[in-house]
Coordinates of C-alpha atoms in Angstrom, one line a residue:
Chain M
M1 CA -45.6 -39.4 69.0
Q2 CA -46.8 -36.4 67.1
G3 CA -49.0 -35.5 70.0
T4 CA -46.0 -35.6 72.3
T5 CA -43.9 -33.5 70.0
E6 CA -46.6 -30.9 69.6
E7 CA -47.1 -30.8 73.4
A8 CA -43.4 -30.2 73.9
R9 CA -43.4 -27.5 71.2
A10 CA -46.3 -25.8 72.9
A11 CA -44.7 -26.0 76.4
A12 CA -41.4 -24.3 75.5
Y13 CA -39.9 -21.6 73.3
T14 CA -37.3 -22.7 70.8
P15 CA -33.8 -21.5 71.8
T16 CA -32.0 -19.3 69.3
D17 CA -28.4 -18.1 69.1
R18 CA -29.3 -15.0 71.1
T19 CA -31.5 -16.6 73.7
V20 CA -28.8 -19.1 74.7
P21 CA -26.6 -17.3 77.3
T22 CA -22.8 -17.4 76.9
R23 CA -22.5 -18.0 80.7
S24 CA -24.6 -19.7 83.4
A25 CA -26.5 -21.6 80.8
D26 CA -27.8 -23.9 83.5
R27 CA -29.9 -21.0 84.8
A28 CA -31.6 -20.5 81.4
S29 CA -35.1 -21.9 80.7
Y30 CA -37.4 -21.8 77.7
D31 CA -40.4 -23.1 79.6
K32 CA -43.5 -21.1 78.7
E33 CA -45.2 -21.5 82.1
L34 CA -42.2 -20.2 83.9
V35 CA -41.8 -17.3 81.4
H36 CA -45.5 -16.4 81.7
A37 CA -45.3 -16.5 85.6
I38 CA -42.3 -14.2 85.6
L39 CA -43.9 -11.8 83.2
D40 CA -47.3 -11.8 85.0
E41 CA -45.7 -11.0 88.4
G42 CA -44.3 -7.7 87.1
Y43 CA -45.5 -4.5 85.4
V44 CA -42.3 -2.6 84.7
C45 CA -40.0 -3.8 81.8
H46 CA -36.9 -2.3 80.3
L47 CA -37.5 -1.7 76.7
G48 CA -34.4 -1.6 74.5
F49 CA -34.2 -0.3 70.9
V50 CA -31.6 1.2 68.6
R51 CA -31.6 4.9 67.7
D52 CA -29.0 6.3 65.4
G53 CA -27.0 3.2 65.9
A54 CA -26.9 3.4 69.7
P55 CA -28.8 1.5 72.3
V56 CA -31.6 3.1 74.3
V57 CA -33.1 1.4 77.4
L58 CA -36.2 2.9 79.0
P59 CA -38.3 1.6 81.8
T60 CA -42.0 1.3 80.9
L61 CA -45.2 -0.5 81.8
Y62 CA -46.2 -3.6 80.0
G63 CA -48.9 -6.2 80.0
R64 CA -49.2 -9.8 78.6
V65 CA -52.2 -11.3 76.7
G66 CA -51.5 -14.9 75.7
E67 CA -48.3 -14.9 73.6
R68 CA -48.1 -11.2 73.2
L69 CA -46.5 -8.4 75.2
Y70 CA -47.9 -4.9 75.1
V71 CA -46.2 -1.7 75.9
H72 CA -47.9 1.7 75.8
G73 CA -46.9 5.3 75.8
S74 CA -47.7 8.7 74.5
T75 CA -48.0 8.8 70.7
G76 CA -45.3 11.5 71.0
A77 CA -42.8 9.1 72.7
R78 CA -39.7 8.4 70.7
A79 CA -39.8 4.6 70.7
L80 CA -43.5 4.5 69.9
R81 CA -43.1 7.0 67.0
M82 CA -40.5 4.6 65.6
T83 CA -43.1 1.8 65.2
G84 CA -45.5 3.3 62.7
E85 CA -47.7 0.7 60.9
A86 CA -46.3 1.5 57.5
D87 CA -42.8 0.7 58.8
P88 CA -41.3 -2.7 59.0
G89 CA -41.5 -2.5 62.8
L90 CA -38.9 -1.7 65.4
P91 CA -36.4 -4.4 66.6
V92 CA -36.7 -4.4 70.4
C93 CA -35.5 -6.3 73.4
V94 CA -37.8 -6.3 76.4
T95 CA -36.4 -7.4 79.7
V96 CA -38.3 -8.1 83.0
T97 CA -36.3 -8.7 86.2
H98 CA -37.4 -9.6 89.7
V99 CA -34.8 -9.5 92.4
D100 CA -35.6 -12.0 95.1
G101 CA -32.6 -11.8 97.4
L102 CA -29.0 -10.8 98.0
V103 CA -26.5 -13.6 98.1
L104 CA -23.6 -13.0 100.4
A105 CA -20.7 -15.3 100.0
R106 CA -17.5 -15.4 102.1
S107 CA -15.6 -14.4 98.9
A108 CA -16.3 -11.2 97.1
F109 CA -16.1 -13.1 93.9
H110 CA -19.1 -15.4 94.7
H111 CA -21.5 -12.6 95.8
S112 CA -24.6 -12.7 93.7
I113 CA -28.3 -12.0 93.7
N114 CA -31.2 -14.4 93.4
Y115 CA -33.4 -13.2 90.6
R116 CA -35.8 -14.3 87.9
S117 CA -35.6 -12.5 84.5
V118 CA -37.2 -12.8 81.1
V119 CA -35.6 -11.5 77.9
V120 CA -37.8 -11.1 74.8
H121 CA -36.3 -10.4 71.4
G122 CA -38.4 -9.4 68.5
T123 CA -40.0 -6.7 66.3
A124 CA -42.5 -4.3 67.9
R125 CA -45.4 -3.1 65.9
Q126 CA -48.1 -0.6 66.6
V127 CA -51.5 -1.9 67.5
T128 CA -54.2 -0.3 65.3
D129 CA -57.2 -2.6 65.9
P130 CA -59.3 -0.8 68.4
Q131 CA -60.5 -4.0 70.2
E132 CA -56.9 -5.3 70.5
K133 CA -55.8 -1.8 71.8
R134 CA -58.5 -1.8 74.5
A135 CA -57.7 -5.3 75.6
A136 CA -54.0 -4.4 75.7
L137 CA -54.7 -1.3 77.9
D138 CA -56.8 -3.4 80.3
A139 CA -54.0 -5.9 80.5
L140 CA -51.5 -3.1 81.3
V141 CA -53.7 -1.8 84.1
D142 CA -54.4 -5.3 85.5
H143 CA -50.7 -6.0 85.5
V144 CA -50.2 -3.1 87.9
V145 CA -53.1 -4.2 90.1
P146 CA -55.1 -7.3 89.2
G147 CA -58.8 -6.4 89.0
R148 CA -58.3 -2.7 88.6
A149 CA -59.2 -2.4 84.9
A150 CA -62.8 -3.3 85.7
D151 CA -62.9 -0.7 88.5
S152 CA -61.8 2.4 86.6
R153 CA -63.2 4.6 83.9
P154 CA -62.1 3.0 80.5
A155 CA -60.2 5.2 78.1
N156 CA -62.3 7.5 76.0
K157 CA -61.7 8.2 72.3
K158 CA -59.5 11.2 72.9
E159 CA -57.3 9.2 75.3
L160 CA -57.2 6.2 73.0
A161 CA -56.0 8.5 70.2
A162 CA -53.3 9.9 72.4
T163 CA -52.0 6.5 73.5
A164 CA -49.8 4.4 71.3
V165 CA -49.7 0.7 72.1
I166 CA -47.1 -1.6 70.6
R167 CA -47.1 -5.4 70.6
L168 CA -44.3 -7.9 70.6
D169 CA -44.9 -11.6 70.0
L170 CA -43.5 -14.0 72.6
D171 CA -41.4 -16.1 70.2
E172 CA -37.7 -15.6 70.9
V173 CA -37.8 -15.7 74.6
S174 CA -35.8 -17.0 77.5
A175 CA -36.0 -16.9 81.3
K176 CA -33.0 -17.0 83.7
V177 CA -33.4 -17.9 87.3
R178 CA -30.9 -18.0 90.2
T179 CA -32.0 -19.5 93.6
G180 CA -30.4 -20.8 96.7
G181 CA -27.5 -19.8 99.0
A182 CA -23.9 -18.8 98.4
N183 CA -21.7 -21.1 96.5
D184 CA -18.3 -20.6 98.0
D185 CA -15.2 -22.6 97.2
P186 CA -14.6 -25.4 99.7
E187 CA -11.4 -23.7 101.0
D188 CA -13.4 -20.6 101.9
L189 CA -16.0 -22.3 104.0
A190 CA -14.2 -21.8 107.3
L191 CA -13.6 -18.1 106.7
P192 CA -15.1 -15.9 109.5
H193 CA -17.6 -14.1 107.2
W194 CA -21.3 -14.6 107.5
A195 CA -22.8 -16.2 104.4
G196 CA -26.4 -16.6 103.3
V197 CA -29.3 -14.9 101.6
L198 CA -31.1 -11.6 102.4
P199 CA -34.5 -12.1 100.9
L200 CA -36.3 -9.0 99.6
R201 CA -39.5 -8.5 101.5
G202 CA -41.6 -7.1 98.7
G203 CA -45.3 -6.2 99.2
Y204 CA -46.9 -2.8 99.8
A205 CA -47.1 -0.3 102.7
A206 CA -50.4 1.2 103.8
P207 CA -52.3 2.8 100.8
L208 CA -52.3 6.6 100.6
P209 CA -55.7 7.8 99.5
N210 CA -55.7 10.8 97.1
A211 CA -56.2 14.2 98.8
D212 CA -59.2 14.8 96.5
L213 CA -60.8 11.4 97.1
A214 CA -64.6 11.8 97.4
P215 CA -65.9 11.0 100.9
G216 CA -67.3 7.5 101.5
I217 CA -65.1 5.6 99.0
E218 CA -63.7 2.7 100.8
L219 CA -60.5 0.8 99.9
P220 CA -61.6 -1.9 97.5
D221 CA -61.1 -5.6 98.4
Y222 CA -58.6 -6.3 95.5
L223 CA -56.3 -3.6 97.1
K224 CA -56.7 -4.9 100.6
A225 CA -55.6 -8.3 99.3
L226 CA -52.3 -7.0 98.0
Chain N
M1 CA -19.3 34.9 88.2
Q2 CA -16.9 32.3 87.0
G3 CA -17.2 30.5 90.4
T4 CA -20.9 30.4 90.0
T5 CA -20.7 29.0 86.5
E6 CA -18.3 26.4 87.4
E7 CA -20.4 25.5 90.4
A8 CA -23.4 25.1 88.2
R9 CA -21.5 23.1 85.7
A10 CA -20.3 20.8 88.4
A11 CA -23.7 20.4 89.9
A12 CA -25.5 19.2 86.8
Y13 CA -25.0 17.1 83.6
T14 CA -25.4 18.9 80.3
P15 CA -28.6 17.8 78.6
T16 CA -28.1 16.4 75.1
D17 CA -30.6 15.5 72.3
R18 CA -31.0 12.0 73.7
T19 CA -31.2 12.9 77.4
V20 CA -34.1 15.3 76.9
P21 CA -37.2 13.2 76.9
T22 CA -39.9 13.6 74.2
R23 CA -42.6 13.5 76.9
S24 CA -43.0 14.4 80.6
A25 CA -40.0 16.6 80.3
D26 CA -41.0 18.2 83.6
R27 CA -40.0 14.9 85.3
A28 CA -36.5 15.0 83.9
S29 CA -33.5 16.2 85.9
Y30 CA -29.7 16.5 85.3
D31 CA -28.8 17.2 88.9
K32 CA -25.7 15.2 89.8
E33 CA -26.7 14.8 93.4
L34 CA -30.1 13.3 92.5
V35 CA -28.5 11.1 89.9
H36 CA -25.9 9.8 92.3
A37 CA -28.5 9.2 95.0
I38 CA -30.7 7.1 92.6
L39 CA -27.7 5.2 91.4
D40 CA -26.4 4.5 94.9
E41 CA -29.7 3.2 96.1
G42 CA -29.6 0.4 93.6
Y43 CA -27.3 -2.5 92.5
V44 CA -29.1 -4.0 89.5
C45 CA -29.1 -2.0 86.2
H46 CA -30.3 -2.9 82.8
L47 CA -27.4 -2.8 80.3
G48 CA -28.3 -2.2 76.7
F49 CA -26.0 -2.7 73.7
V50 CA -26.4 -3.5 70.0
R51 CA -25.5 -6.9 68.6
D52 CA -25.8 -7.6 64.9
G53 CA -27.9 -4.4 64.6
A54 CA -30.5 -5.5 67.2
P55 CA -30.8 -4.3 70.8
V56 CA -29.9 -6.5 73.8
V57 CA -31.0 -5.6 77.3
L58 CA -29.5 -7.6 80.2
P59 CA -29.9 -7.2 84.0
T60 CA -26.6 -7.0 85.7
L61 CA -24.9 -5.7 88.9
Y62 CA -23.2 -2.3 88.9
G63 CA -21.3 0.0 91.2
R64 CA -20.5 3.8 91.1
V65 CA -17.2 5.4 91.9
G66 CA -17.3 9.1 91.5
E67 CA -18.3 9.9 87.9
R68 CA -17.9 6.4 86.7
L69 CA -20.2 3.4 86.6
Y70 CA -18.8 -0.1 86.7
V71 CA -20.4 -3.3 85.4
H72 CA -18.8 -6.7 85.8
G73 CA -19.2 -10.2 84.5
S74 CA -17.5 -13.3 83.3
T75 CA -14.8 -12.6 80.7
G76 CA -16.8 -15.0 78.6
A77 CA -20.0 -12.9 78.7
R78 CA -21.1 -11.5 75.3
A79 CA -21.3 -7.9 76.2
L80 CA -18.0 -7.9 78.0
R81 CA -16.2 -9.7 75.2
M82 CA -17.4 -6.9 72.9
T83 CA -15.4 -4.2 74.9
G84 CA -11.8 -5.4 74.4
E85 CA -9.2 -2.7 75.1
A86 CA -8.0 -2.6 71.5
D87 CA -11.6 -1.9 70.4
P88 CA -13.1 1.6 70.2
G89 CA -15.4 0.6 73.1
L90 CA -19.0 -0.5 73.0
P91 CA -21.9 2.0 72.8
V92 CA -24.2 1.2 75.8
C93 CA -27.2 2.5 77.6
V94 CA -27.4 1.7 81.3
T95 CA -30.7 2.3 83.1
V96 CA -31.5 2.0 86.8
T97 CA -35.1 2.2 87.9
H98 CA -36.6 2.2 91.4
V99 CA -40.4 1.7 91.6
D100 CA -41.7 3.6 94.7
G101 CA -45.5 3.1 94.3
L102 CA -48.5 2.3 92.2
V103 CA -50.6 5.3 91.2
L104 CA -54.3 4.4 90.9
A105 CA -56.4 6.9 89.2
R106 CA -60.2 6.9 88.6
S107 CA -59.5 6.7 84.9
A108 CA -57.5 3.9 83.4
F109 CA -55.7 6.5 81.3
H110 CA -54.1 8.2 84.3
H111 CA -52.8 5.1 86.0
S112 CA -49.1 5.4 86.6
I113 CA -46.3 4.5 88.9
N114 CA -44.1 6.6 91.1
Y115 CA -40.5 5.9 90.2
R116 CA -37.0 7.3 90.1
S117 CA -34.8 6.3 87.1
V118 CA -31.5 7.2 85.7
V119 CA -30.4 6.6 82.1
V120 CA -26.8 6.8 81.1
H121 CA -25.6 6.9 77.5
G122 CA -22.0 6.3 76.6
T123 CA -19.2 4.1 75.6
A124 CA -18.2 1.2 77.8
R125 CA -14.5 0.3 78.0
Q126 CA -12.7 -2.6 79.7
V127 CA -10.9 -1.8 82.9
T128 CA -7.3 -3.1 82.7
D129 CA -5.7 -1.2 85.6
P130 CA -5.6 -3.7 88.5
Q131 CA -6.1 -1.0 91.1
E132 CA -9.1 0.4 89.3
K133 CA -10.5 -3.1 88.8
R134 CA -10.2 -3.9 92.5
A135 CA -11.8 -0.6 93.5
A136 CA -14.6 -1.3 91.0
L137 CA -15.3 -4.7 92.4
D138 CA -15.4 -3.4 96.0
A139 CA -17.9 -0.8 94.8
L140 CA -20.0 -3.5 93.2
V141 CA -20.1 -5.5 96.4
D142 CA -20.7 -2.4 98.6
H143 CA -23.6 -1.4 96.3
V144 CA -25.3 -4.7 97.1
V145 CA -24.6 -4.4 100.8
P146 CA -22.8 -1.3 102.1
G147 CA -19.8 -2.4 104.2
R148 CA -19.7 -5.9 102.8
A149 CA -16.5 -5.5 100.7
A150 CA -14.4 -5.1 103.8
D151 CA -16.0 -8.2 105.4
S152 CA -15.3 -10.8 102.6
R153 CA -12.3 -12.4 101.0
P154 CA -11.0 -10.1 98.2
A155 CA -10.8 -11.6 94.8
N156 CA -7.6 -13.5 94.1
K157 CA -5.5 -13.4 90.9
K158 CA -7.4 -16.2 89.3
E159 CA -10.8 -14.7 90.1
L160 CA -9.6 -11.3 88.9
A161 CA -8.5 -12.8 85.6
A162 CA -11.9 -14.5 85.2
T163 CA -13.8 -11.3 85.8
A164 CA -14.2 -8.6 83.2
V165 CA -15.0 -5.1 84.5
I166 CA -16.3 -2.4 82.2
R167 CA -16.6 1.3 83.0
L168 CA -18.9 4.0 81.7
D169 CA -18.3 7.7 82.4
L170 CA -21.2 9.6 83.8
D171 CA -21.4 12.3 81.2
E172 CA -24.6 11.9 79.2
V173 CA -27.0 11.3 82.0
S174 CA -30.5 12.1 83.0
A175 CA -32.8 11.2 85.9
K176 CA -36.6 11.0 85.7
V177 CA -38.8 11.1 88.8
R178 CA -42.5 10.9 89.3
T179 CA -44.0 11.5 92.8
G180 CA -47.4 12.3 94.2
G181 CA -50.9 11.1 93.8
A182 CA -53.2 10.4 90.9
N183 CA -53.8 13.3 88.5
D184 CA -57.3 12.7 87.3
D185 CA -59.3 15.1 85.0
P186 CA -61.6 17.4 87.0
E187 CA -64.7 15.7 85.5
D188 CA -63.6 12.3 86.9
L189 CA -63.1 13.3 90.5
A190 CA -66.6 12.3 91.5
L191 CA -66.4 8.8 90.0
P192 CA -66.9 6.0 92.5
H193 CA -63.4 4.5 92.2
W194 CA -60.8 4.6 94.9
A195 CA -57.8 6.7 93.9
G196 CA -54.4 7.1 95.5
V197 CA -51.0 5.5 95.8
L198 CA -49.9 2.1 97.0
P199 CA -46.3 2.6 98.2
L200 CA -43.9 -0.3 97.8
R201 CA -42.7 -1.5 101.1
G202 CA -39.1 -2.4 100.2
G203 CA -36.6 -3.7 102.7
Y204 CA -35.6 -7.2 103.6
A205 CA -37.1 -10.3 105.2
A206 CA -35.2 -12.2 107.9
P207 CA -31.7 -13.3 106.7
L208 CA -31.3 -17.0 105.7
P209 CA -27.9 -18.3 106.9
N210 CA -26.1 -20.6 104.5
A211 CA -26.6 -24.3 105.3
D212 CA -22.8 -24.7 105.5
L213 CA -22.2 -21.6 107.7
A214 CA -19.5 -22.3 110.3
P215 CA -20.9 -22.4 113.9
G216 CA -20.5 -19.2 116.0
I217 CA -20.7 -16.7 113.1
E218 CA -23.2 -14.1 114.1
L219 CA -25.1 -11.9 111.7
P220 CA -22.9 -8.7 111.3
D221 CA -24.2 -5.3 112.4
Y222 CA -24.3 -3.9 108.8
L223 CA -26.8 -6.6 107.9
K224 CA -28.9 -6.1 111.0
A225 CA -29.1 -2.5 110.0
L226 CA -30.6 -3.2 106.6

């Protein structure tokens, strides 16, 4: 029995007051595998923090290593300055959202989007251990393009000093997912409006080599694969 | 002269302490036309507010009408419950981000993304005027698919009562834009790593009609055009 309980504990985050949504609770999930998959598919999060009592939401790059999220930025950036090691840390909310499709219903009211999102609540702290900082920066680059960290010049001492990295433990976490078609009321089904889903195409257009790219450098395979 | 001053005032938002970024200030803009264009291209924003002293960031649909942003949701939703008309309103930050491309530099440090974002600070208030509420809901639907509001059943009284709409004046607003290729340091230009931009393709895949779509309903032209 204990084995089962521990397995269940490991497989899901524990819901809290603020990770249980007040609506569409059926779309919420605490499954770690799902949360990790949503996080690993993205690279831009929206980082929220409180400054002078008011909310601030900024888009920024992130990476995941195990049960930790990392966000980086200039040491001069406002949010990162607010997370000095001596401080008790900065309460943050990090949200990652993938839009998968537009849901067109016959009724304006039932229009929606198909999406997968993860919301992480917690306290952000500056990463000071050099090894953890390097691993976090590799994760950030590999989130943008898997395999890229190994194919670029690693940060030197000056760059590391100019970069602040903050970490956020994945502890108070929830995912929310909507899939499927339009859910119109039965009395609307015969209305003469098209209903269905417009899936987002995603993916990348042809790569644009830098104007100053040295001759003879071919597009690497990990980019061709995208 | 007065004409020129008024024109300039009308064309740009006034920067404030919190809309002037602490870094990459050269990427910031207060141009209304640019801000409107970025907002009008999207339909999902990240809405930040403060609850029990901690930040909350939720993805949600929005629409713009002139110098106002509208966000809607169930009257039961947490953020919307916090903006009752009797209240002084809810301090919010609404951020809209479009990712245009991945910027791959020779150095890990200079990796970046090309993006266009808008950050709006202000106080959200519930919309109680029925006419304003209807116009806001039309704008929300038309943000998702231009032309769709006119080709769907408008919200009825029950649906209107179940929907809360909040508005946020576009007043304390900034845009931030990054374009172009990788900006490596001169001493890195000869490194054997590919450098350039991977543009995001965007757009939509083939529409998926609802399983319960009545026979004979063709895909409307405004969807074919997407």
